[in-house]
Coordinates of C-alpha atoms in Angstrom, one line a residue:
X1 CA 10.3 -12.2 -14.0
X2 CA 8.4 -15.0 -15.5
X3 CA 5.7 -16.8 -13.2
X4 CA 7.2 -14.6 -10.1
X5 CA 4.6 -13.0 -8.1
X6 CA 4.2 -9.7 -7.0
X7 CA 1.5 -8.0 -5.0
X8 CA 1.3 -4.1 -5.4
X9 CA 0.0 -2.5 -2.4
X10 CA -0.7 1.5 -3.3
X11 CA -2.2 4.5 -1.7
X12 CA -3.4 5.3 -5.4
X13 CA -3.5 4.1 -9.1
X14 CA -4.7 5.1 -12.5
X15 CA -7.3 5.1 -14.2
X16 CA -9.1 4.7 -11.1
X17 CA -7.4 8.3 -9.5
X18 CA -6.2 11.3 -11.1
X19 CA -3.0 11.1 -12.6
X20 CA 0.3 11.9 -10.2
X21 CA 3.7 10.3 -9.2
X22 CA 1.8 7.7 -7.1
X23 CA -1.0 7.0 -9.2
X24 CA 1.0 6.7 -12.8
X25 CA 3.7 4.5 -11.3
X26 CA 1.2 2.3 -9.4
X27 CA 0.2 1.4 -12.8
X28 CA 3.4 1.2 -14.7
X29 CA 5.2 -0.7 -12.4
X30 CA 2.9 -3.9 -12.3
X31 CA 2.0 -3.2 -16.0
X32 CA 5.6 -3.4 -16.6
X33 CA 6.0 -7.3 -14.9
X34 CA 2.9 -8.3 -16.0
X35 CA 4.5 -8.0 -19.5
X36 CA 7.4 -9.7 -18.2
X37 CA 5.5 -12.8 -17.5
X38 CA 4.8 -11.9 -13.8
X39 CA 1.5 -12.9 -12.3
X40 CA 0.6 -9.8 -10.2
X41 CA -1.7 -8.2 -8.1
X42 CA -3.0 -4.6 -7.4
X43 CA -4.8 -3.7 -4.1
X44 CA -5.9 0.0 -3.1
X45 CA -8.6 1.6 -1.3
X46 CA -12.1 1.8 -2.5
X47 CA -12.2 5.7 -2.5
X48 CA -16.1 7.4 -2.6
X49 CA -14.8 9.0 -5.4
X50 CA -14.2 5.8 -7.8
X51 CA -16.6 5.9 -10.6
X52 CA -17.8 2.3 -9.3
X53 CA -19.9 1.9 -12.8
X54 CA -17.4 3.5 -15.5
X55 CA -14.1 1.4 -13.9
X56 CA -17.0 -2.2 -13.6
X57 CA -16.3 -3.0 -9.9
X58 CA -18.2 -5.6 -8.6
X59 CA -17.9 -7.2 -4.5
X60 CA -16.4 -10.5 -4.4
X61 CA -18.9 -12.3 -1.6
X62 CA -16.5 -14.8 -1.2
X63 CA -14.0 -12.3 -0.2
X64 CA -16.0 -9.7 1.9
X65 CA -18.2 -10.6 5.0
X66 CA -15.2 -10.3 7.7
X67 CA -15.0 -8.0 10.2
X68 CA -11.5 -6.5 11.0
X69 CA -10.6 -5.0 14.4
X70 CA -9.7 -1.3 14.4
X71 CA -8.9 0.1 17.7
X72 CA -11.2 -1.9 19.5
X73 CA -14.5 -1.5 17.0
X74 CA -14.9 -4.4 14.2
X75 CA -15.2 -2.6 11.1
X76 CA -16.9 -4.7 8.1
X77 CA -14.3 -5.8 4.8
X78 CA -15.8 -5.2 2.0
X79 CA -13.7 -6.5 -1.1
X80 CA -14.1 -5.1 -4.6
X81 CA -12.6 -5.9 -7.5
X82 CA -12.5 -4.9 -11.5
X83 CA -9.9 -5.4 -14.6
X84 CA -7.4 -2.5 -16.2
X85 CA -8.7 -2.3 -19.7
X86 CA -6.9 -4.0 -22.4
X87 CA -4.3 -5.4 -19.9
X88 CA -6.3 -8.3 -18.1
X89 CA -4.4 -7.2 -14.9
X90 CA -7.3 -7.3 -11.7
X91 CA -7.2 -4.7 -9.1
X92 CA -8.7 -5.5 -6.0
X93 CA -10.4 -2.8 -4.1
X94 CA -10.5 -2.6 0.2
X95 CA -13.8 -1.0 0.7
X96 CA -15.4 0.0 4.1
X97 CA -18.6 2.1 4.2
X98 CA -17.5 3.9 7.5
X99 CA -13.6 4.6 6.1
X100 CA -14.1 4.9 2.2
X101 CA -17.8 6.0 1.1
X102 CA -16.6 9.7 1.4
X103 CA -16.3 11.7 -2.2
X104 CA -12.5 12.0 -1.7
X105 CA -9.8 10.3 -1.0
X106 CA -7.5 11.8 1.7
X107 CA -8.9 15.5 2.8
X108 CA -12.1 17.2 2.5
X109 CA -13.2 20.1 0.4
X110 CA -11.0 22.5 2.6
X111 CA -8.1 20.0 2.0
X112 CA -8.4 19.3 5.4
X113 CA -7.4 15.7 6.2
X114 CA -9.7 13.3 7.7
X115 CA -9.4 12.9 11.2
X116 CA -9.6 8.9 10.6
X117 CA -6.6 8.9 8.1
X118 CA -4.8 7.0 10.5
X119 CA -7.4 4.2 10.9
X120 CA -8.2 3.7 7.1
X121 CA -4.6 3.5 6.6
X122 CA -4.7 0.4 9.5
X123 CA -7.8 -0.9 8.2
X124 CA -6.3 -0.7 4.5
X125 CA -2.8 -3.0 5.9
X126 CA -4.9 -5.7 7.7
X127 CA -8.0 -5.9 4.9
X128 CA -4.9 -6.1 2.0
X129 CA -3.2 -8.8 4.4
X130 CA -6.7 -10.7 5.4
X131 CA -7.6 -10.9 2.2
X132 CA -4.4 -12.2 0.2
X133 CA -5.0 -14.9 2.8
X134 CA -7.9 -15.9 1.5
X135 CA -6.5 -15.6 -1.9
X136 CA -4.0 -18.4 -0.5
X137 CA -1.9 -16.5 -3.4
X138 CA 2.3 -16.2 -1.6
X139 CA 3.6 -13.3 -3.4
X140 CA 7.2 -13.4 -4.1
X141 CA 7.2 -9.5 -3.4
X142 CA 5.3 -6.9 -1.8
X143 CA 5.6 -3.7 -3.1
X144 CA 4.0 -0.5 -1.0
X145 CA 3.3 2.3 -3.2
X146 CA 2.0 5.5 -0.8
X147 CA 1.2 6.8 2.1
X148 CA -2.1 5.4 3.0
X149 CA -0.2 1.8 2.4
X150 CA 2.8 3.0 4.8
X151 CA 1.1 0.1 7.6
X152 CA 1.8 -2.9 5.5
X153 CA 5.1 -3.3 6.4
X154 CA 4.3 -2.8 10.0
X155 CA 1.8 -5.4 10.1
X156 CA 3.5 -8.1 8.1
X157 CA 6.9 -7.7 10.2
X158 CA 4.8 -8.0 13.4
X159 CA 1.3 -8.8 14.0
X160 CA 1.2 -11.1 10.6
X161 CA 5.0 -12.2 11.7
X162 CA 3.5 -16.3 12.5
X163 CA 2.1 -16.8 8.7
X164 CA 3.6 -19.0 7.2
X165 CA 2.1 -18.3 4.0
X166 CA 4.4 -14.8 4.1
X167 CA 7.3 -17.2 5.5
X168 CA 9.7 -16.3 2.1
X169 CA 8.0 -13.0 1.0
X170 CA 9.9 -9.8 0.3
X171 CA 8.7 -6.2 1.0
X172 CA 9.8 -3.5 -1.0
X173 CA 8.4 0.2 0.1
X174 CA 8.9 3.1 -2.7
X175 CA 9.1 6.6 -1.3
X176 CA 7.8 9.5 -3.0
X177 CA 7.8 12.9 -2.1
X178 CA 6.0 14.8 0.4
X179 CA 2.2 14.2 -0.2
X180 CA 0.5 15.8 2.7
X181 CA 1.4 18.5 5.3
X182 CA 0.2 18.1 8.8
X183 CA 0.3 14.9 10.5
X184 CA -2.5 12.1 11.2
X185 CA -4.5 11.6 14.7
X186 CA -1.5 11.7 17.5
X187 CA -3.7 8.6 19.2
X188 CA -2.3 6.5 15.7
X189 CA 0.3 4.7 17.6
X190 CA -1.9 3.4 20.4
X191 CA -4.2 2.2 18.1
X192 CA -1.2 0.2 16.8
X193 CA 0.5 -0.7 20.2
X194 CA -3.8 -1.9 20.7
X195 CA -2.7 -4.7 17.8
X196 CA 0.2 -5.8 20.2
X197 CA 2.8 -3.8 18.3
X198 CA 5.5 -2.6 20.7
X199 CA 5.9 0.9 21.0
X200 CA 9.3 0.7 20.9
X201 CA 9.3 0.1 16.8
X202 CA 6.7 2.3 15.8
X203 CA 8.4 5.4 18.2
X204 CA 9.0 8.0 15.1
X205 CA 4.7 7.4 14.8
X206 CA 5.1 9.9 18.2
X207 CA 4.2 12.8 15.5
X208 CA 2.7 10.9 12.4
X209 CA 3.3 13.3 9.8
X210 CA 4.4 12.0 6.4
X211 CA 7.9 12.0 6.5
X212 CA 7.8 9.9 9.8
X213 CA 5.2 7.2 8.3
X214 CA 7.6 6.6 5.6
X215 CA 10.7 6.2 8.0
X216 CA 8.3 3.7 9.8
X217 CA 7.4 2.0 6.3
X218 CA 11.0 1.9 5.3
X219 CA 12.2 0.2 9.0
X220 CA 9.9 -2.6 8.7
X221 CA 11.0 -3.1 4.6
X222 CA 13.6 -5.5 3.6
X223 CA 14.3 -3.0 0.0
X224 CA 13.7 0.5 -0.7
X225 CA 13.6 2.0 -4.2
X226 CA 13.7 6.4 -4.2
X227 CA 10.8 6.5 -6.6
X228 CA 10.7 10.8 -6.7
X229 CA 13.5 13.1 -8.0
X230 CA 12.1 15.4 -5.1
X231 CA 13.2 13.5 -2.3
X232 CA 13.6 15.5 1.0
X233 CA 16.9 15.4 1.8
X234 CA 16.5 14.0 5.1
X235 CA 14.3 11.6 3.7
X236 CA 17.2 10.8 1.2
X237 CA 19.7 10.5 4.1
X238 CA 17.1 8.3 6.0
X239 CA 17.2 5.9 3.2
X240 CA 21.1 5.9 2.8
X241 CA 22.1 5.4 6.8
X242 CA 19.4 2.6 7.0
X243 CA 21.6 -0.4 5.8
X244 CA 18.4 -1.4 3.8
X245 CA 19.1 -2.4 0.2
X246 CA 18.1 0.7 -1.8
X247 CA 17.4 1.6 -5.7
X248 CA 18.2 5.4 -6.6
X249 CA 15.8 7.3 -8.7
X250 CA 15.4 6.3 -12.2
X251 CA 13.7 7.9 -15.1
X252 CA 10.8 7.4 -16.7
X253 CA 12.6 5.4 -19.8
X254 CA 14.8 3.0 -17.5
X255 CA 13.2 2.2 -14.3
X256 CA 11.3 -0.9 -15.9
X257 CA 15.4 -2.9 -16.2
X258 CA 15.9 -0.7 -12.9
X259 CA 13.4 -2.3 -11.4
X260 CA 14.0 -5.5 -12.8
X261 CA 17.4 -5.8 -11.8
X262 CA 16.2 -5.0 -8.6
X263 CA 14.0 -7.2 -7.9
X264 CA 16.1 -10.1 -8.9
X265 CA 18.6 -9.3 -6.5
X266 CA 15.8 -9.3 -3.7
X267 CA 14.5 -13.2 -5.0

């Protein structure tokens, strides 16, 4: 994977989160290809709950100052950014005082989930896509780790579809299993169609509970890699009628040539 370039898009990643199947693979994967002679990038949300001094994160002015639309309000980009320890690999951080200052990351204390999931998670596709932009940095692949990153795909396939900069760039969506019962504000797909997204492609966003962000995710995806042993089984079924290039689960000790492989099919 030498000099190929790969942008990591996740809902979570160590050490900045507790440790889980998101979080620890967020990490691994990039880790992995940034061994391999990669040049990658890691973006994720700016959670309240980051230790903002421990983890050194520090704005990028030349980055932040835009204001992104979200359902007809601009909301401020604030962009972040700090280095993994001992691994010069750079995470940037998508930051919003009104989305991401709260001490947690997706529900409150109650584990009750915030009634603006659905906007961070639109705020989190369009600040990740706005600011790679700015980067001027063409990844090879994207690679959507999570939930809260579920929108990416969207967005590239349709309301980012005329950039050329994205012209030759692969999206690859991993799908874990089920991180959160319930399902997001039912207004989340106008807020989309408000982005001039037709309705018709984001119709399983009708009830936006996790399984059906995911399906949405996976639609817009040109590769799929099953990235939890506990799959749902329609989940599982999802990804094998879908006609989308898919990797099955691998373990711990082989997904890095897994995931290699893989990828070198895709480029």
């Amino acid at each position: 994977m030498e000099d190929k370039r790969i942008l990591y898009v996740s809902s979570e990643v160590v050490p900045y989160l507790a440790e889980n199947e998101v979080s620890l693979m967020s990490y691994d994967v990039p880790k992995m290809i940034n061994d391999q002679g990669g040049q990658i990038r890691i973006f994720m949300p700016r959670y309240g709950n980051i230790n903002e001094r421990r983890h050194q994160l520090h704005e990028v002015i030349r980055l932040s100052g835009m204001n992104l639309v979200v359902n007809d309000v601009d909301m401020p980009l604030i962009i972040k950014v700090a280095s993994i320890p001992k691994e010069r690999i750079q995470v940037y951080f998508i930051d919003n005082d009104e989305y991401f200052k709260r001490k947690a990351t997706f529900s409150d204390e109650d584990g009750v989930l915030y009634p603006d999931n659905d906007e961070r998670a639109i705020f989190f596709a369009k600040g990740v896509v706005e600011t790679v932009k700015k980067l001027n940095w063409v990844p090879d692949i994207i690679h959507v780790h999570g939930w809260m990153a579920s929108m990416l795909p969207v967005y590239m396939k349709h309301f980012y579809k005329d950039e050329a900069l994205f012209s030759q760039t692969k999206i690859v969506t991993s799908v874990y299993g089920q991180s959160f019962d319930g399902a997001l504000d039912v207004e989340m797909k106008n807020k989309i169609i408000f982005d001039g997204i037709s309705e018709e492609v984001i119709s399983d966003l009708e009830t936006p509970n996790y399984e059906n962000l995911i399906k949405t995710s996976i639609r817009h995806s040109d590769a799929v890699i099953i990235a939890s042993e506990n799959l749902s089984p329609s989940l599982t079924k999802f990804i094998e009628s879908s006609e989308k290039p898919f990797l099955p689960f691998a373990t711990k000790d082989a997904f890095a040539e897994a995931y290699t492989t893989f990828y070198k099919k895709m480029l």
